[in-house]
mmCIF file of C-alpha atoms in Angstrom:
data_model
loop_
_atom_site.group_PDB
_atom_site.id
_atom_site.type_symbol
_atom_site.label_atom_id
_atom_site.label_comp_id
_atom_site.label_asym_id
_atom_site.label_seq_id
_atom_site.Cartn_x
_atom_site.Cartn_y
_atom_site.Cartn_z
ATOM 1 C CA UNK Q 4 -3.669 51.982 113.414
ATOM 2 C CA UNK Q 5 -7.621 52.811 113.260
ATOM 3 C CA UNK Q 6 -9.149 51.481 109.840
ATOM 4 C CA UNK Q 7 -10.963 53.410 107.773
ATOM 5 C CA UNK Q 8 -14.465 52.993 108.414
ATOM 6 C CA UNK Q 9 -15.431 52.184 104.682
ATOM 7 C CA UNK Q 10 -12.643 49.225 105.111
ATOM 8 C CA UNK Q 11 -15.246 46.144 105.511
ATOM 9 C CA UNK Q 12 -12.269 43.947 103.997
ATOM 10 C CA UNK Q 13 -9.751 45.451 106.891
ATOM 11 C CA UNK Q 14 -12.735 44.761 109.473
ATOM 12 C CA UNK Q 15 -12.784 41.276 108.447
ATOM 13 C CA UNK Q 16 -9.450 40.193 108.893
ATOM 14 C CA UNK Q 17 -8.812 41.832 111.985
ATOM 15 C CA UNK Q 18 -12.178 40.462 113.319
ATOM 16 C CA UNK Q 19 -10.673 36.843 111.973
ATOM 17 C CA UNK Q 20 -7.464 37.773 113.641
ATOM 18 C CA UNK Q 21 -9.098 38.467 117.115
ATOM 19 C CA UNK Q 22 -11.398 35.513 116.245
ATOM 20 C CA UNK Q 23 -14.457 36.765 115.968
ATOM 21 C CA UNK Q 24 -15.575 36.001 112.523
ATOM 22 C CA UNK Q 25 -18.756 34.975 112.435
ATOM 23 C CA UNK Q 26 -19.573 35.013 116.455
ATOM 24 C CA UNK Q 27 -22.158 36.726 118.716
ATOM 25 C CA UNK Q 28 -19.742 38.570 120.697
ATOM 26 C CA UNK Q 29 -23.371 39.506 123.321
ATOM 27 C CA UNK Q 30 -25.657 36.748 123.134
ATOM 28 C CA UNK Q 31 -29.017 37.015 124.572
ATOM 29 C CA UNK Q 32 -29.739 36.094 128.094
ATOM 30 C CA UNK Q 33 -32.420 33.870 128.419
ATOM 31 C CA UNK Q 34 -31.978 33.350 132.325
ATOM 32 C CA UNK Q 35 -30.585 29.875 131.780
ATOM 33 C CA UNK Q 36 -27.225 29.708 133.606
ATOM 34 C CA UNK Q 37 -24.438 28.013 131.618
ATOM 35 C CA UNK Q 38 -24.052 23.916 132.125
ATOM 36 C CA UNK Q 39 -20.245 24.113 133.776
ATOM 37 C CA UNK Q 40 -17.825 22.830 131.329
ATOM 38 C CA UNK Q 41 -16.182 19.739 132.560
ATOM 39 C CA UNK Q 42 -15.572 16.321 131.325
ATOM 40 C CA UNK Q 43 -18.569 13.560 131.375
ATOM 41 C CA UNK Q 44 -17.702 10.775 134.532
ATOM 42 C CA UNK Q 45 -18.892 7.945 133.628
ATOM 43 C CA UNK Q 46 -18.885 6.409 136.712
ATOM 44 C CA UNK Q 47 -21.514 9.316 138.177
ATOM 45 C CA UNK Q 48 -23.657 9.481 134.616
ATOM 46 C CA UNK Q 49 -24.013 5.020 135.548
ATOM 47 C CA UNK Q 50 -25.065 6.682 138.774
ATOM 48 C CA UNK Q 51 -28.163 8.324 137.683
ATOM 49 C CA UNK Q 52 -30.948 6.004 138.425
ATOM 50 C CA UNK Q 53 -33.403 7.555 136.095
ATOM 51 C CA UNK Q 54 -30.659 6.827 133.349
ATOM 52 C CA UNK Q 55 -31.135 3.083 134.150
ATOM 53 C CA UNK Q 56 -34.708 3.293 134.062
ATOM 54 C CA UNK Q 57 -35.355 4.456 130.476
ATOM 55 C CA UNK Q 58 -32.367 2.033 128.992
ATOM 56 C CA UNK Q 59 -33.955 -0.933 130.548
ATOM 57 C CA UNK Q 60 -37.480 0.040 129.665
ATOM 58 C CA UNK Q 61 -36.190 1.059 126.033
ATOM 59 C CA UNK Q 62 -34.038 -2.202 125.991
ATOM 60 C CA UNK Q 63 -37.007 -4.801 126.941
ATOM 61 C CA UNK Q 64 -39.249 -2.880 124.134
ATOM 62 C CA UNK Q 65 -37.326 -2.885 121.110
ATOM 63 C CA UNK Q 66 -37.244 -6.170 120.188
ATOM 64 C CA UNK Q 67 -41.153 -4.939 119.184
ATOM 65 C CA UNK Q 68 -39.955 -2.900 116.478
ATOM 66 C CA UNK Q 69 -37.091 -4.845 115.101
ATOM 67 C CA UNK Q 70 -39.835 -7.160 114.310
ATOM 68 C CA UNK Q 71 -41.889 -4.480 113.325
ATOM 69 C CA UNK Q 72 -39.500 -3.446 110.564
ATOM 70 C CA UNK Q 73 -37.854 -6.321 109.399
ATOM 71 C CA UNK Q 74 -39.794 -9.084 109.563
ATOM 72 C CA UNK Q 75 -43.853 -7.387 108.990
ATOM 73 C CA UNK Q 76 -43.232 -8.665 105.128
ATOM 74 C CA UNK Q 77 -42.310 -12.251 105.899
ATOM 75 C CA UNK Q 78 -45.396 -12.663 108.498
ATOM 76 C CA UNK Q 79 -47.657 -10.426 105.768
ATOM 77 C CA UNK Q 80 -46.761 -12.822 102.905
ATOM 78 C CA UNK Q 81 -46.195 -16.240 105.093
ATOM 79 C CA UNK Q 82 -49.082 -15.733 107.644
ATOM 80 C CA UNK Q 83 -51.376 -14.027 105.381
ATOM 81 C CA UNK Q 84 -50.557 -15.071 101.443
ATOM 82 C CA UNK Q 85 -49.916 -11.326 100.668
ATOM 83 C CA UNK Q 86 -47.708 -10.880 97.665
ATOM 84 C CA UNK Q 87 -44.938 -8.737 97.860
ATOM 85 C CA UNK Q 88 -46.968 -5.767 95.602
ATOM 86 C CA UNK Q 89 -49.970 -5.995 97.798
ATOM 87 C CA UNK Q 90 -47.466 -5.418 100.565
ATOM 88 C CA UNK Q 91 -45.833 -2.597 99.198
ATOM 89 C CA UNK Q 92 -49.734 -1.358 98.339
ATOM 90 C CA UNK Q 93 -50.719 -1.399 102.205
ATOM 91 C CA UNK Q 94 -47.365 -1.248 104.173
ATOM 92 C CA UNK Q 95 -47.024 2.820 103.684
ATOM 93 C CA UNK Q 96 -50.563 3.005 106.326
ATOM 94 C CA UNK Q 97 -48.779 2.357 109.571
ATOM 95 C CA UNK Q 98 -46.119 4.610 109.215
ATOM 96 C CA UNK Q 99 -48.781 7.525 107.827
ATOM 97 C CA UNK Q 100 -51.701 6.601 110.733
ATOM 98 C CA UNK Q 101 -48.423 7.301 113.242
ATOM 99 C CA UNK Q 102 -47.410 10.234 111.684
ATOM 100 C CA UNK Q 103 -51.027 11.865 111.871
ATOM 101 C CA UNK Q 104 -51.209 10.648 115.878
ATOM 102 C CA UNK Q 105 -47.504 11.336 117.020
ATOM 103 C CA UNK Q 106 -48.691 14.668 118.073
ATOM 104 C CA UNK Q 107 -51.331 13.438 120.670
ATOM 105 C CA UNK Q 108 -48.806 11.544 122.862
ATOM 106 C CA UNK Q 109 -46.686 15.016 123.468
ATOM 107 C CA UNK Q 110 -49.912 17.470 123.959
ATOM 108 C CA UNK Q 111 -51.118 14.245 126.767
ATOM 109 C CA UNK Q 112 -47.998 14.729 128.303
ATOM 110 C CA UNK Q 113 -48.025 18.311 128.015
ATOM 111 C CA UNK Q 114 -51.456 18.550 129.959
ATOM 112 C CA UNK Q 115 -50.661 17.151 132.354
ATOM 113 C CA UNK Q 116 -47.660 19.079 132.924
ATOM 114 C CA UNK Q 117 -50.231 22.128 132.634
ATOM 115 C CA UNK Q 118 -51.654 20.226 135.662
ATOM 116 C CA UNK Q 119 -49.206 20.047 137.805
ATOM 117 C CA UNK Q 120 -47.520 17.377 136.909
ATOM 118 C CA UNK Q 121 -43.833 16.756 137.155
ATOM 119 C CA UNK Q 122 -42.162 16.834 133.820
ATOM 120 C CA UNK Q 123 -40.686 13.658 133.910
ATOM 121 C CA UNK Q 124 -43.970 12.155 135.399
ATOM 122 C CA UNK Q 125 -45.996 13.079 132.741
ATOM 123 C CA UNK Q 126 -44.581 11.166 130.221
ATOM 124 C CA UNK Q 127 -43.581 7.924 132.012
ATOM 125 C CA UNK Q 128 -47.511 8.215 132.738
ATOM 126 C CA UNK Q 129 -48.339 8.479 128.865
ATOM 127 C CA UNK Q 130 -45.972 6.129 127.857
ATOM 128 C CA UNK Q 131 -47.267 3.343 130.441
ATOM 129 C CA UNK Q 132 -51.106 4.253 129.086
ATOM 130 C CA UNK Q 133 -49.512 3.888 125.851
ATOM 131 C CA UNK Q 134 -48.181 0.839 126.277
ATOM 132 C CA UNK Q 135 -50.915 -1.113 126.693
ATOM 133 C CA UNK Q 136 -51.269 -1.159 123.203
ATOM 134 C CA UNK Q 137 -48.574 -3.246 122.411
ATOM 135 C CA UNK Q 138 -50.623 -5.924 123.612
ATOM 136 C CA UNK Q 139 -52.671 -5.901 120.170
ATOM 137 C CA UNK Q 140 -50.078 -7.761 118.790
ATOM 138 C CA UNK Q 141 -51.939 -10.956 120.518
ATOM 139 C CA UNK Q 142 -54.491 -10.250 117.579
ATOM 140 C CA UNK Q 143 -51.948 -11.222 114.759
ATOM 141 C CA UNK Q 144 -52.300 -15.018 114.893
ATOM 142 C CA UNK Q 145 -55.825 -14.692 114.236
ATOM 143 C CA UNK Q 146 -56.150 -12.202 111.452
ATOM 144 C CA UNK Q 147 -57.634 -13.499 108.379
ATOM 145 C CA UNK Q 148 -57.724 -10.414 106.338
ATOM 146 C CA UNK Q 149 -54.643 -7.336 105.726
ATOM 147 C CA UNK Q 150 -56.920 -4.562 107.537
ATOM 148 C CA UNK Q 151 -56.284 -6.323 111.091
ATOM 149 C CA UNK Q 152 -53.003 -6.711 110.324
ATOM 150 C CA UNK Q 153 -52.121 -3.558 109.326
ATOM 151 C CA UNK Q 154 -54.116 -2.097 111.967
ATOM 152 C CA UNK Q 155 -52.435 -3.589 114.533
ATOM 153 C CA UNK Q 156 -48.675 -2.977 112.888
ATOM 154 C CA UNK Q 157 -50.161 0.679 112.874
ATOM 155 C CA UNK Q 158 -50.396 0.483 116.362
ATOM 156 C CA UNK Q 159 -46.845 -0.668 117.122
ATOM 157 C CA UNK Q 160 -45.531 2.295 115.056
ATOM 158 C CA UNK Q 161 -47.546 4.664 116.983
ATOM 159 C CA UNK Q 162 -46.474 3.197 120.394
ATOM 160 C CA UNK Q 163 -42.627 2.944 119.039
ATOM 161 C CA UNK Q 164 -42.918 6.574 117.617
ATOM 162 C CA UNK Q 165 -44.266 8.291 121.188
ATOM 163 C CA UNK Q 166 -42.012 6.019 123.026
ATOM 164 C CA UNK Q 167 -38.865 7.269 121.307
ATOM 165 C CA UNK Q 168 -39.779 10.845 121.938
ATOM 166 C CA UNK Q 169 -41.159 11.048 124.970
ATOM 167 C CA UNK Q 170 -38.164 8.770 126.118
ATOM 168 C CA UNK Q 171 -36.077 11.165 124.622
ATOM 169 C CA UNK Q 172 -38.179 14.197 126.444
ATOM 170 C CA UNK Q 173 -37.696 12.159 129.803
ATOM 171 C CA UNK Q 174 -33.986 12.103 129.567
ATOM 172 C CA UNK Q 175 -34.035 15.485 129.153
ATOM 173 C CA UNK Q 176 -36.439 16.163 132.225
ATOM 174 C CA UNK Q 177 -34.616 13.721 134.608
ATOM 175 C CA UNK Q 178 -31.152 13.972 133.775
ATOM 176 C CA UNK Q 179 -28.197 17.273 133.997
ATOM 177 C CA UNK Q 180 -27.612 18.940 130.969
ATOM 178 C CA UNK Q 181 -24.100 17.731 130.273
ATOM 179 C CA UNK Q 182 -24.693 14.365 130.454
ATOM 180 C CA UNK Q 183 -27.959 13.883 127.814
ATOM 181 C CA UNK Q 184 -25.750 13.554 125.172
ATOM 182 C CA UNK Q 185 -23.421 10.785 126.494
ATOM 183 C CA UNK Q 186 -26.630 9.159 127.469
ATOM 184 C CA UNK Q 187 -28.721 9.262 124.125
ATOM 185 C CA UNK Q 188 -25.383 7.677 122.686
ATOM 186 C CA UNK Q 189 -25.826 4.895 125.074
ATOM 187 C CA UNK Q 190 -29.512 4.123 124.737
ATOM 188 C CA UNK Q 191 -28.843 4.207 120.452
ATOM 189 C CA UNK Q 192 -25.541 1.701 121.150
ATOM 190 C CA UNK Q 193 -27.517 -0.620 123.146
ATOM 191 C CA UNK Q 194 -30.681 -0.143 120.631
ATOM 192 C CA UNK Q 195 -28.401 -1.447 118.102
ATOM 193 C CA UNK Q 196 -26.514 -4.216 120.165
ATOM 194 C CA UNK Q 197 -30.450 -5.569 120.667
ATOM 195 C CA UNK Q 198 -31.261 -4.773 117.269
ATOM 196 C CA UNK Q 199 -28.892 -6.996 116.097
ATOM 197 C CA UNK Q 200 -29.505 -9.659 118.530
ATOM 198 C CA UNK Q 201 -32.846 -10.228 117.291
ATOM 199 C CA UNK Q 202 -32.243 -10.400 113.907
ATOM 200 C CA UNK Q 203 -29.465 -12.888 114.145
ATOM 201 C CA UNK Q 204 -31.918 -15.420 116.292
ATOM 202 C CA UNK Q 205 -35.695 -14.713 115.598
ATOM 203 C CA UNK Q 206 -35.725 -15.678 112.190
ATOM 204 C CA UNK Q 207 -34.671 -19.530 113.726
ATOM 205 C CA UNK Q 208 -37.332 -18.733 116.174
ATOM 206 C CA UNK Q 209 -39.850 -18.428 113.771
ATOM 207 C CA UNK Q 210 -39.336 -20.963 112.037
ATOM 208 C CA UNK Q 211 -38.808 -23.377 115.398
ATOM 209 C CA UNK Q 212 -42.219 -21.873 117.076
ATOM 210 C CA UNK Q 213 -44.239 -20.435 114.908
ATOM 211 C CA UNK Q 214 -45.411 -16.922 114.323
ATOM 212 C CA UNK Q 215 -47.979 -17.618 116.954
ATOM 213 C CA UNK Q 216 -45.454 -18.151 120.114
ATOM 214 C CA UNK Q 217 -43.305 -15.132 118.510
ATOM 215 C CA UNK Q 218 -46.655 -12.621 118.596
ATOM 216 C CA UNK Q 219 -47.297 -13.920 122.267
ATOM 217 C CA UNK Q 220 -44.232 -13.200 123.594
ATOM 218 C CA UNK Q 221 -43.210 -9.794 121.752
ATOM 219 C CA UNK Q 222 -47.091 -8.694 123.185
ATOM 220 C CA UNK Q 223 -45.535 -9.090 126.497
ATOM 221 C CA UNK Q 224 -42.558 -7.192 125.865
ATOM 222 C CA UNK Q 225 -44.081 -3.076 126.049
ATOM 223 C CA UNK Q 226 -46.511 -3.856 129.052
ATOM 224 C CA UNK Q 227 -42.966 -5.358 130.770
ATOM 225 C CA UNK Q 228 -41.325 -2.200 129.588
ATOM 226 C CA UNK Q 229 -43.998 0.336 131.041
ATOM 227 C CA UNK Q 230 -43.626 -1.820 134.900
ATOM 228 C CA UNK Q 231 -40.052 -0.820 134.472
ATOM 229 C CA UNK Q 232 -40.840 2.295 133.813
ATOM 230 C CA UNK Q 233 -43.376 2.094 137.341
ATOM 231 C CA UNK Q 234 -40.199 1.148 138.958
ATOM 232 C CA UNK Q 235 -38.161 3.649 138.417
ATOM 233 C CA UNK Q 236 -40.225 6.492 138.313
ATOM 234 C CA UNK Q 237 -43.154 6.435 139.816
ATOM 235 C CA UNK Q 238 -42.509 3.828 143.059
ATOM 236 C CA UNK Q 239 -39.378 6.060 143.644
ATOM 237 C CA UNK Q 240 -39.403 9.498 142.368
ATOM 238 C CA UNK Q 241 -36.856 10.273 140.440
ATOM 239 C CA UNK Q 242 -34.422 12.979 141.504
ATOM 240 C CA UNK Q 243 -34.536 16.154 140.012
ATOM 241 C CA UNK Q 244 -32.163 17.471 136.911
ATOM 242 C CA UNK Q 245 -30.240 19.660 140.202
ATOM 243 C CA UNK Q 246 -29.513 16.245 142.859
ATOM 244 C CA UNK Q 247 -26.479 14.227 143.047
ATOM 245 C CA UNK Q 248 -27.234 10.816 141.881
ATOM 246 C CA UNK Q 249 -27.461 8.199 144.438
#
């Protein structure tokens, strides 16, 4: 039978009977098609060699910030005689100074989109420029004052910070919608398998070699990452979002 028109209640529970409580029953069209719904094969997400590019590059990176943010203290007090306030008085800078710049490495990539670019391109590009800087933690060994220190730390953060979303923008660009999630959940599993890694052994490796041999090898690690990055991308393009991986 029709309800009465002043019924709201009587709308309401025939709309939850019909289940439409709550819904858009005529969304907007944006002139996106819909992503077809069907289950996630692993087997042709492994396929995807763009996939492999950004897990290796991400993998051979991170042992930068694990000892970025768990071990900066130890090397601040131990390398430099900080105490534990005047670490807590200069530790907030790196994470700030990133903050402020985090915006830089997107509109870079953005430009050059503007340019003509590929998507994907354009940030492999910035994140190989960026890079470089990863390099500055060669300086460490020979600081003899907090400011270098910290200015170089502040410089990992920054290069951490851009990789992590521009890597995340380069998924995105390079791989079909319904697999991006599935593949961000494997990049953060293996970020935490190599998390953990390092922390079990580089605290025996540190005290075996030295801060010294530590700094020169993790300085290595993010101009490694960005030649993986050349490898993937940029020595073979990359199939688009739309191609069957190989």
């Amino acid at each position: 039978a029709p309800l009465h028109p002043r019924s709201a209640g009587a709308r309401r529970a025939q709309d939850h009977a019909q289940g439409k409580d709550g819904l858009d029953q005529n969304p907007p069209d944006y002139g996106v098609p819909p992503a077809p719904r069907r289950a996630v094969a692993w087997r042709e997400l492994l396929g995807f060699r763009a996939l492999w590019g950004i897990l290796l590059a991400r993998v051979v990176a991170e042992p930068v910030y694990v000892f970025y943010t768990n071990w900066q203290p130890g090397f601040l007090q131990e390398g430099l005689g900080m105490t534990l306030a005047d670490v807590g008085r200069y530790a907030w800078i790196p994470p700030v100074a990133s903050s402020v710049l985090a915006i830089f490495g997107g509109l870079a990539s953005d430009r050059l989109v503007k340019r003509g670019m590929a998507p994907a391109r354009s940030r492999t590009v910035v994140m190989q420029a960026l890079a470089l800087l990863g390099a500055a933690l060669w300086l460490l060994p020979f600081s003899k004052n907090w400011a270098l220190a910290i200015g170089v730390f502040a410089c990992i953060h920054m290069v951490y910070a851009q990789w992590n979303n521009l890597g995340a923008a380069l998924i995105a660009d390079s791989l079909p919608r319904e697999f991006t999630g599935t593949a961000f959940g494997v990049l953060n599993f293996l970020i935490g398998v190599v998390g953990a890694v390092v922390n079990l052994g580089i605290g025996a490796l540190i005290q075996a070699f030295g801060y010294g041999t530590i700094f020169a090898v993790l300085g290595l690690l993010y101009p490694l990452a960005a030649v993986v990055l050349w490898w993937f991308y940029a020595r073979v393009p990359t199939p688009r979002q739309t191609d069957a991986p190989a």
